[in-house]
Tab-separated table of C-alpha atoms and ligand atoms in Angstrom:
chain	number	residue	atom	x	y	z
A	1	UNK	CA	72.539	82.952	118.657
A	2	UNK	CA	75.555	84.523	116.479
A	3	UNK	CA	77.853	86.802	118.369
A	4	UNK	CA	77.231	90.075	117.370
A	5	UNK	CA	78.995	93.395	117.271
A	6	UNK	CA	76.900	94.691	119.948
A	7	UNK	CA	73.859	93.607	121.730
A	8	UNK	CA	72.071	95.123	124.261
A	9	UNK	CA	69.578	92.163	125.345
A	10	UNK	CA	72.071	90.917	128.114
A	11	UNK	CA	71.981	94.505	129.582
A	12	UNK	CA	68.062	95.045	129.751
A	13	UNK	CA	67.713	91.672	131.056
A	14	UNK	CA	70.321	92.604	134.437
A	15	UNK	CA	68.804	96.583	134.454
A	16	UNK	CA	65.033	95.725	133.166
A	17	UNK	CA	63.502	96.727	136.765
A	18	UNK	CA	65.224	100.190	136.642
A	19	UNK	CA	64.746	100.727	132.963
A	20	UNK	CA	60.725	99.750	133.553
A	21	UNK	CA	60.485	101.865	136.589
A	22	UNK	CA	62.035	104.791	134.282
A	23	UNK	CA	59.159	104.307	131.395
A	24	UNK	CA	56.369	104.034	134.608
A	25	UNK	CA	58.170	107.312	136.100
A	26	UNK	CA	57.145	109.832	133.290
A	27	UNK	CA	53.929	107.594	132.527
A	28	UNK	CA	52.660	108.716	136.088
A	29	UNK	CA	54.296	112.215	135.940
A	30	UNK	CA	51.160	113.866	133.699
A	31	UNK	CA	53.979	115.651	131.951
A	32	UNK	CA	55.061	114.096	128.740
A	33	UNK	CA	56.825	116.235	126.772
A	34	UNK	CA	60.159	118.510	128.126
A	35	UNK	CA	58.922	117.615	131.983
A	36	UNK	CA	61.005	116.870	135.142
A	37	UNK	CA	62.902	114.116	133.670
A	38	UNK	CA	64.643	115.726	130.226
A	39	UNK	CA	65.295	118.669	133.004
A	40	UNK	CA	66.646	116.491	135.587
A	41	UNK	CA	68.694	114.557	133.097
A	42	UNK	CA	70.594	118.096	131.292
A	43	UNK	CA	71.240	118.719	134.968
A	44	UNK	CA	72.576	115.871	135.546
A	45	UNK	CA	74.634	115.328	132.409
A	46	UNK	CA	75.973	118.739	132.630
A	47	UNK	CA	77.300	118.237	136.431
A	48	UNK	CA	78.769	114.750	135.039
A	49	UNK	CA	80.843	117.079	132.773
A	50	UNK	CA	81.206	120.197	135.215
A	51	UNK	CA	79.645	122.238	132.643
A	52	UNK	CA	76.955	124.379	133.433
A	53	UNK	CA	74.739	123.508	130.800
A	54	UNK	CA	73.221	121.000	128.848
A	55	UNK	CA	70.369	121.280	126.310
A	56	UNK	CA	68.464	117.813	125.374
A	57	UNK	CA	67.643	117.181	121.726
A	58	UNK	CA	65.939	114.145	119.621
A	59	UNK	CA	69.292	112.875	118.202
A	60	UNK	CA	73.364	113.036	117.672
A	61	UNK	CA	73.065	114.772	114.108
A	62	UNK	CA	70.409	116.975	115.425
A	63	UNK	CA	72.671	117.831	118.216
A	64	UNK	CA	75.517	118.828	116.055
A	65	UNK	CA	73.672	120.958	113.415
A	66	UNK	CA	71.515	122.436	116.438
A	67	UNK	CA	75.481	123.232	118.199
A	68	UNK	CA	76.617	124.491	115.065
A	69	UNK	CA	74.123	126.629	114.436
A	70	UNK	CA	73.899	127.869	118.021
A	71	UNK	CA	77.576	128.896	117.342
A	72	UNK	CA	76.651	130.910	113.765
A	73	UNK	CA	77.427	128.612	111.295
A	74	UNK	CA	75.450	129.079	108.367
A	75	UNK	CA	75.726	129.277	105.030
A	76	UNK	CA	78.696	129.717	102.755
A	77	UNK	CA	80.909	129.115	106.521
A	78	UNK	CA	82.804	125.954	106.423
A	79	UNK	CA	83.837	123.785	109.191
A	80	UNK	CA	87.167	121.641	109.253
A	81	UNK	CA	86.562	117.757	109.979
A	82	UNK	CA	87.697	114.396	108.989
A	83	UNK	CA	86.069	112.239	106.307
A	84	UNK	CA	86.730	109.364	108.595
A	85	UNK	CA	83.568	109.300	110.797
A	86	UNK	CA	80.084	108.152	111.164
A	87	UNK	CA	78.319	109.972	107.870
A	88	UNK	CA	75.772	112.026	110.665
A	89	UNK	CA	79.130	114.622	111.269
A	90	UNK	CA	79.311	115.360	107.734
A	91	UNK	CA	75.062	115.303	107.205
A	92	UNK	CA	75.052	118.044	109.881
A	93	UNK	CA	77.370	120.543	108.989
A	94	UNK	CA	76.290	119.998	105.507
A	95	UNK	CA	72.101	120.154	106.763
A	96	UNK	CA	73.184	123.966	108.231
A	97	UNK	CA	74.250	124.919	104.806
A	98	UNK	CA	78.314	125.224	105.899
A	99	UNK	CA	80.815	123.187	103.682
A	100	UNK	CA	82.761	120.267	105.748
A	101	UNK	CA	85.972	120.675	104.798
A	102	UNK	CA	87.891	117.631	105.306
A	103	UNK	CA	91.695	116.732	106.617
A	104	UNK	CA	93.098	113.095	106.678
A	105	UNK	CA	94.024	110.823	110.103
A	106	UNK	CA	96.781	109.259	111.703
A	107	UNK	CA	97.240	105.837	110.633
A	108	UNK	CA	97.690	104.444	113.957
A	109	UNK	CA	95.112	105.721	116.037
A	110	UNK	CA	92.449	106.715	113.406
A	111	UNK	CA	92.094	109.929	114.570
A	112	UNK	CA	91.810	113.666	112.890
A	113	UNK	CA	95.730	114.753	111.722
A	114	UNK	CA	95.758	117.817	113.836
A	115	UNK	CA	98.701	118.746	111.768
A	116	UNK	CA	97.070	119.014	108.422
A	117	UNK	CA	94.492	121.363	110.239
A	118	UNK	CA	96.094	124.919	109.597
A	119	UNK	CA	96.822	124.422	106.281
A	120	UNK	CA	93.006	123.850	105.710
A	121	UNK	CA	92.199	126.610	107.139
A	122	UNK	CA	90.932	129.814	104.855
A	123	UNK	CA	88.658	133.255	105.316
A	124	UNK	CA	85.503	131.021	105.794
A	125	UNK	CA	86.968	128.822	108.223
A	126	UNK	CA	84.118	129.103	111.012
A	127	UNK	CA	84.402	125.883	112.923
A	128	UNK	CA	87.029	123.186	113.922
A	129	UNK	CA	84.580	119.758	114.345
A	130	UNK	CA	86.883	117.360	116.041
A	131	UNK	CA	85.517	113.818	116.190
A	132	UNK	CA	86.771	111.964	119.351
A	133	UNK	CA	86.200	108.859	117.248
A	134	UNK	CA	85.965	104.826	118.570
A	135	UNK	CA	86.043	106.210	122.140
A	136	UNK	CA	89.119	108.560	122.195
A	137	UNK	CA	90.113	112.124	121.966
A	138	UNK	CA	91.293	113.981	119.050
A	139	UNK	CA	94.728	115.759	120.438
A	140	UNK	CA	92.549	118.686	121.746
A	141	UNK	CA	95.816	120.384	122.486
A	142	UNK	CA	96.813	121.864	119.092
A	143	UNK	CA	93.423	122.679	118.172
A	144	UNK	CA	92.872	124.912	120.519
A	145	UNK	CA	96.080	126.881	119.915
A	146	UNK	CA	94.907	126.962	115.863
A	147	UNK	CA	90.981	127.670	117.188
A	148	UNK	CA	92.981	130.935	119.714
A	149	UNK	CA	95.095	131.826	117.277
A	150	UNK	CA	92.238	131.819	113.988
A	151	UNK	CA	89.434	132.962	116.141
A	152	UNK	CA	87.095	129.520	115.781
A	153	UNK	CA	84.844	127.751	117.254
A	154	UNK	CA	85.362	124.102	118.222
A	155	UNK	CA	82.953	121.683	118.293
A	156	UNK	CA	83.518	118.102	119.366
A	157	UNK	CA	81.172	115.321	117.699
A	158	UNK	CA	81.214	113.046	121.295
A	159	UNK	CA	79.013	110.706	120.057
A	160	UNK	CA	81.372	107.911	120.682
A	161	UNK	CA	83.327	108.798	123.414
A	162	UNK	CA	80.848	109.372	126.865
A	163	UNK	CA	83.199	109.597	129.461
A	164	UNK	CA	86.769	109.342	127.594
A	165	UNK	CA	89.389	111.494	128.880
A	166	UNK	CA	92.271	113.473	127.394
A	167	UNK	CA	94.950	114.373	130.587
A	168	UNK	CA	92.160	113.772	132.840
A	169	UNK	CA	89.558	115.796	130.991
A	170	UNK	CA	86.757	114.902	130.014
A	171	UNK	CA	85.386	114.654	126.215
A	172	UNK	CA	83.331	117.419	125.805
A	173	UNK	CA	85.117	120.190	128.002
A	174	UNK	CA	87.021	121.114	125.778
A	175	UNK	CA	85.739	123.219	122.671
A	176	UNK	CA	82.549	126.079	122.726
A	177	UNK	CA	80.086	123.043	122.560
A	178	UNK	CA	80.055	119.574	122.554
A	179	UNK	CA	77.074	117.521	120.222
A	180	UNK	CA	76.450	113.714	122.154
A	181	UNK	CA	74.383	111.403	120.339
A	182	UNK	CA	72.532	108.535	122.658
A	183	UNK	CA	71.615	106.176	120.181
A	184	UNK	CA	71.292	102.703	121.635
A	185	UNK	CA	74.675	101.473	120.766
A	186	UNK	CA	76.571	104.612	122.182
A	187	UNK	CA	78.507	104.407	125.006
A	188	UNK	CA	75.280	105.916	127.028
A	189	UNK	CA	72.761	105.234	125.057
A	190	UNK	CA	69.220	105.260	125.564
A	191	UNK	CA	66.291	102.316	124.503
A	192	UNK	CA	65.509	105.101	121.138
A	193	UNK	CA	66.713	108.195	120.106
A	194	UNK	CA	68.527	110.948	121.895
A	195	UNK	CA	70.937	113.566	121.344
A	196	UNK	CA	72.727	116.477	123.724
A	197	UNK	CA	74.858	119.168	122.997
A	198	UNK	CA	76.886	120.690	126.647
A	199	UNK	CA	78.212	123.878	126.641
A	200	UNK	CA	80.324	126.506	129.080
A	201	UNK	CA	78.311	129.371	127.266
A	202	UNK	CA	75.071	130.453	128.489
A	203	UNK	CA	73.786	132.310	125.377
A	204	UNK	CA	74.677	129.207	123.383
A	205	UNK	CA	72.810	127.197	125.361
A	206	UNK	CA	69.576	129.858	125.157
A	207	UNK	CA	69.885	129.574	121.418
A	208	UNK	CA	69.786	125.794	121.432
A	209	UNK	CA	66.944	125.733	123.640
A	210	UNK	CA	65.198	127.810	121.109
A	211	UNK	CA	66.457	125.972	118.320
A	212	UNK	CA	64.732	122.542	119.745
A	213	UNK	CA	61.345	124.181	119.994
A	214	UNK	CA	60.307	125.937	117.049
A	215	UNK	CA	62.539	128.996	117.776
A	216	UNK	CA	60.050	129.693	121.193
A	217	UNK	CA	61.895	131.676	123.751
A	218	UNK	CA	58.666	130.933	126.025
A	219	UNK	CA	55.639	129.034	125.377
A	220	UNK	CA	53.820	129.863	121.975
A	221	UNK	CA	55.905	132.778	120.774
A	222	UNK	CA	58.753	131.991	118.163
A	223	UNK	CA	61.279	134.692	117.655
A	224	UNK	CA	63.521	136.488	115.310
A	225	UNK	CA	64.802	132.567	114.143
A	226	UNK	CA	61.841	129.998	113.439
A	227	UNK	CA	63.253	126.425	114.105
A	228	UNK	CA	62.324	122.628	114.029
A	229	UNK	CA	61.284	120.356	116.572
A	230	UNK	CA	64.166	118.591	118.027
A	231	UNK	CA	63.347	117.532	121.662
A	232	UNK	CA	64.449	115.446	123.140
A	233	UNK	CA	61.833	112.684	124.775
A	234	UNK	CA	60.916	112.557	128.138
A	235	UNK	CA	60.964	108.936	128.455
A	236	UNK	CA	64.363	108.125	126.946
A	237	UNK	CA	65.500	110.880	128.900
A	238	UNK	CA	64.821	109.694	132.236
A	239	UNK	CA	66.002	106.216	130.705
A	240	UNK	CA	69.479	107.975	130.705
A	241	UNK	CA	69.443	109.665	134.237
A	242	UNK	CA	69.092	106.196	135.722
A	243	UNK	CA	71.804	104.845	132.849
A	244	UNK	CA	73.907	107.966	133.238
A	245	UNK	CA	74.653	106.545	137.099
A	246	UNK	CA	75.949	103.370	136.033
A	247	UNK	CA	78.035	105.497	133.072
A	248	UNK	CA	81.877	104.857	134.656
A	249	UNK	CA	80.683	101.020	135.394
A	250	UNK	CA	80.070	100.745	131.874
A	251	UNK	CA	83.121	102.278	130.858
A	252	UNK	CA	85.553	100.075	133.231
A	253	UNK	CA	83.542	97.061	131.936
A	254	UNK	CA	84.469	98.389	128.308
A	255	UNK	CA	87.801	98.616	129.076
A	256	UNK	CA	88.695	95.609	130.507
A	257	UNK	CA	87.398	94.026	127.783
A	258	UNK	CA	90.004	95.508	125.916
A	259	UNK	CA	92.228	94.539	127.700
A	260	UNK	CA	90.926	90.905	127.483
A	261	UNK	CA	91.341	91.436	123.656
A	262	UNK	CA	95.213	92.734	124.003
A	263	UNK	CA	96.030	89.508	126.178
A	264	UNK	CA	93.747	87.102	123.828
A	265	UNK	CA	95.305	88.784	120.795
A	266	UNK	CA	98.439	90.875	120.868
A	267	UNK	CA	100.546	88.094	119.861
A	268	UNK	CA	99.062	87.958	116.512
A	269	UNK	CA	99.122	89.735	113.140
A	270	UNK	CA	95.937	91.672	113.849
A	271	UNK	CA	96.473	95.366	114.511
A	272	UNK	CA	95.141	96.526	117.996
A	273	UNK	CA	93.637	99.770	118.593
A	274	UNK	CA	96.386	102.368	119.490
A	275	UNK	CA	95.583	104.602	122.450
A	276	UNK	CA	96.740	108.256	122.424
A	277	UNK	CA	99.233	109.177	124.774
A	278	UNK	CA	97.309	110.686	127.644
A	279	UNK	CA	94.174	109.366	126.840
A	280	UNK	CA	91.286	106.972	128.469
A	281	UNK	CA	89.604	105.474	125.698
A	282	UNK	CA	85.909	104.195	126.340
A	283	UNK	CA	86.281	101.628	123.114
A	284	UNK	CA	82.749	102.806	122.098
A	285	UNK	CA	83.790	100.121	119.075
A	286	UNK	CA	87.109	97.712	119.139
A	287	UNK	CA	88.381	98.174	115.611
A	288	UNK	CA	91.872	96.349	114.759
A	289	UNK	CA	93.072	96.244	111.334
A	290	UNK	CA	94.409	93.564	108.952
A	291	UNK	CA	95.374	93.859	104.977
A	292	UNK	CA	93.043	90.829	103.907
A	293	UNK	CA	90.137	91.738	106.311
A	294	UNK	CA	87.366	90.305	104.216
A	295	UNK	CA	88.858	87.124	103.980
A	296	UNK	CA	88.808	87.184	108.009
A	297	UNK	CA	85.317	88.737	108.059
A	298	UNK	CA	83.837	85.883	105.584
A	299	UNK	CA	85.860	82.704	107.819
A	300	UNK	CA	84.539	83.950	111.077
A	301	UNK	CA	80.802	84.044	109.954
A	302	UNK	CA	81.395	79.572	109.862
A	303	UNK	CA	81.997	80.605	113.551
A	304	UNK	CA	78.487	82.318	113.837
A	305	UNK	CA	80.035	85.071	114.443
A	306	UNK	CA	78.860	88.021	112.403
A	307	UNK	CA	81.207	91.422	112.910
A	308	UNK	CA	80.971	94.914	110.624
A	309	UNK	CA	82.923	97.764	109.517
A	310	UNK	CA	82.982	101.369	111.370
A	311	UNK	CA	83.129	102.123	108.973
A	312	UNK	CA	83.483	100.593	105.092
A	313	UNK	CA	83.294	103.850	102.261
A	314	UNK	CA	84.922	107.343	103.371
A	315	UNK	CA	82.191	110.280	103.146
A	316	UNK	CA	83.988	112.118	100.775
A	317	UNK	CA	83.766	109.162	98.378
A	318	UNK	CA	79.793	108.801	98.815
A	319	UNK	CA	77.837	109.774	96.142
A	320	UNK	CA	75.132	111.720	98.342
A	321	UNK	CA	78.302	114.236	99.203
A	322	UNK	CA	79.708	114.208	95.334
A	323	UNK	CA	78.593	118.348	95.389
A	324	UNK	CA	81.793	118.537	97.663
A	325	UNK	CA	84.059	117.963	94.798
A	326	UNK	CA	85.987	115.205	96.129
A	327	UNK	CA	87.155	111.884	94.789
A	328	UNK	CA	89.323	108.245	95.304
A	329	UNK	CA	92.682	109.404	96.407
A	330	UNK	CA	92.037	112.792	98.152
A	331	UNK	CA	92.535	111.266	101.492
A	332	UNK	CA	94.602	108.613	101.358
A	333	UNK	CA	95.403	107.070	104.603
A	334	UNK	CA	91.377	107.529	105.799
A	335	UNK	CA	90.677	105.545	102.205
A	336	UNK	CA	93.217	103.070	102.779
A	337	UNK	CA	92.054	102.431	106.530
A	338	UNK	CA	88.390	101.474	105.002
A	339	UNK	CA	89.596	98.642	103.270
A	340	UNK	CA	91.475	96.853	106.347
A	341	UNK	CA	89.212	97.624	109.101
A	342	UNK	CA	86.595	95.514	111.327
A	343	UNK	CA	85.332	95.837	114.786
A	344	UNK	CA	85.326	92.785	117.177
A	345	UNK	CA	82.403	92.895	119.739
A	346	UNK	CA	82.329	95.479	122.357
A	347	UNK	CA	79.586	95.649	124.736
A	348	UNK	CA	79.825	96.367	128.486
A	349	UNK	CA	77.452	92.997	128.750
A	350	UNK	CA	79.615	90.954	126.554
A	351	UNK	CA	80.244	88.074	128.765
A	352	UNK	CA	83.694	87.065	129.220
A	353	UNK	CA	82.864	83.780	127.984
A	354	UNK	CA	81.371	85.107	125.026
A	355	UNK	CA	84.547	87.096	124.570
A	356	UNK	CA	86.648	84.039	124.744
A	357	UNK	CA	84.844	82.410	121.233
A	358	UNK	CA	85.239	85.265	119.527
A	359	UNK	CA	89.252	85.460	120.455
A	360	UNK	CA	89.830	81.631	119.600
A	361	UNK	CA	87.711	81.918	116.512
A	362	UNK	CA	90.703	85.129	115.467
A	363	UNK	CA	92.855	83.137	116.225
A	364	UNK	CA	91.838	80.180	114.647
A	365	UNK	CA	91.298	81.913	111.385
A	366	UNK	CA	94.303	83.711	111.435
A	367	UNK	CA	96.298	80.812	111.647
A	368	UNK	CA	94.142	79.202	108.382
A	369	UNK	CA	94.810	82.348	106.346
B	1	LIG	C1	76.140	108.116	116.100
B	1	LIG	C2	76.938	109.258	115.605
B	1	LIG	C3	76.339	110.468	115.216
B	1	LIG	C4	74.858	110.643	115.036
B	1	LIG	O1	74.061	110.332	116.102
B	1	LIG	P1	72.525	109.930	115.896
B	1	LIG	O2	72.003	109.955	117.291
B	1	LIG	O3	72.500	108.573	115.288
B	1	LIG	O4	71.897	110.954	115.033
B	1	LIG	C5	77.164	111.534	114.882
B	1	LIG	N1	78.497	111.429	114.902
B	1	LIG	C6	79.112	110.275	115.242
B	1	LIG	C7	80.606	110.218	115.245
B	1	LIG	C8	78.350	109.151	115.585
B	1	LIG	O5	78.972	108.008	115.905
């Protein structure tokens, strides 16, 4: 078996019992759609967060265009955010007819340059969309002076960083909403598709609730605002109730194996994640850095060890976003990044053993380079 990136057959195999008795749960409940258990689970998510609300959808891009919308971005709006991310951020704000408008990141910790943010913003600046990417927070700080000061809304995309902390607080308490994504590889992530979006505002969270179900305030009657279907599904959600308990094991078992990487691999020329000042980062993905990264990526696959890139071409440089207007050069330090970056495994049910190949096979083909 190669060593992959992440895997998530070592984890089913120590929580299969639990994660069966969650699929026989709603099976037996004679409620399969938006029952007990995608109730029980916003509860539950949104007391994790000491929010009052949370409002299940069907997935993390859902959850941010649902959020977005929720907060009155619409058309001809745009929404500040870095090019630098998963392409579902950008997808989103683009699917609720806003413009992304995109700043650049820090070199070191990969992360949305909160200084470049004023100058981006114009008139139609409706939305700041921080990404708390890898499993850290954007510096929340400054944003929320520009967001006071400009009269926006912040969203945070928290699709990688369940449980992360700035000063002690957590990822997602920060901004009007917060869009989660629980695809299987997140930090909590279910055995499918799921998506949340937490919020402090109670008329927010009404609109999303509407906006997952055809625009229905109640039962069969859509109002002013007909909508999709975006629920999320009973069975994944009480899949993450039972997951969402074991949520700060699978952090500390995250971050230790950081810290297995930093003694395995400091000494060497491979660039380690930086952390924030401040910050508890979840490593939702390990990604170090290294000018001739292919050549690394191509030696360690004789090792059967097969790693990828989070993440290889900026948005703003895909073709499916060319309408933005943006080319090679426009961001330079988030274009430069994507040519020197790879992610190591990180999975809270990497072994340590495991871990230990992959850190002499680095090392081995750094020193052959
Ligand atoms: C995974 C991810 C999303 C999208 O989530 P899906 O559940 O796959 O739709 C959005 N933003 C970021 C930063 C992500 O990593």
């Amino acid at each position: 078996m190669p060593i992959r990136v992440w895997d998530y057959l070592p984890e089913y195999a120590a929580e299969r019992e639990d994660l069966l008795d969650a699929v026989d749960t709603v099976f037996s409940s004679g409620q399969l759609v938006l029952g007990e258990s995608v109730a029980g689970f916003e509860r539950e998510f949104a007391a994790y967060h000491g929010v009052p609300h949370c409002v299940g959808v069907d997935n993390g891009t859902n959850a941010i265009k649902l959020a977005l919308q929720a907060l009155g971005v619409g058309p001809g709006d745009e929404v500040i955010t870095v090019s630098n991310t998963a392409a579902p951020t950008v997808v989103a704000i683009d699917a609720t007819g806003a413009v992304p408008v995109f700043v650049d990141v820090n070199e070191d910790d990969f992360l949305m340059d909160t200084s470049l943010v004023e100058a981006a913003i114009t008139p139609r600046t409706k939305a700041l969309l921080p990404v708390h990417l890898y499993g850290q927070c954007v510096r929340m700080e400054p944003l929320r002076q520009l967001a006071d000061a400009h009269g926006l809304a912040i969203l945070e995309d928290c699709a990688q960083a369940h449980g992360a902390r700035q000063n002690g607080r957590l990822a997602g308490t920060w901004g009007q909403a917060a869009a989660f994504s629980f695809y299987p590889t997140k930090v909590l992530g279910a055995y499918g598709d799921g998506g949340g979006v937490i919020t402090p505002d109670e008329e927010v969270s009404e609109r999303l609730r509407r906006l997952r179900f055809y625009g229905m305030a109640q039962q069969y009657y859509t109002l002013e605002t007909p909508a999709h279907n975006s629920r999320l599904d009973e069975v994944q959600a009480e899949i993450l109730r039972r997951k969402l308990r074991r949520l700060d094991g699978y952090v500390a078992g995250r971050r230790a194996l950081a810290r297995r990487y930093e003694e395995g691999l400091g000494d060497t020329a491979l660039r380690l994640p930086a952390t924030v000042p401040g910050n508890e980062h979840v490593y939702y993905v390990y990604v170090v850095r290294h000018p001739r990264r292919d050549d690394i990526l191509e030696a360690l696959k004789a090792h059967d060890i097969a790693l990828n890139i989070s993440y290889p071409w900026p948005v703003h440089t895909m073709s499916g976003f060319a309408h933005l207007g943006h080319g090679p050069g426009d961001l330079p330090v988030t274009e430069k990044l994507a040519g020197e970056i790879f992610s190591l495994p990180m999975y809270p049910s990497l072994s340590h053993e495991r871990q230990d190949l992959v850190i002499e096979a680095v090392r081995d083909v750094l020193a052959k380079l």
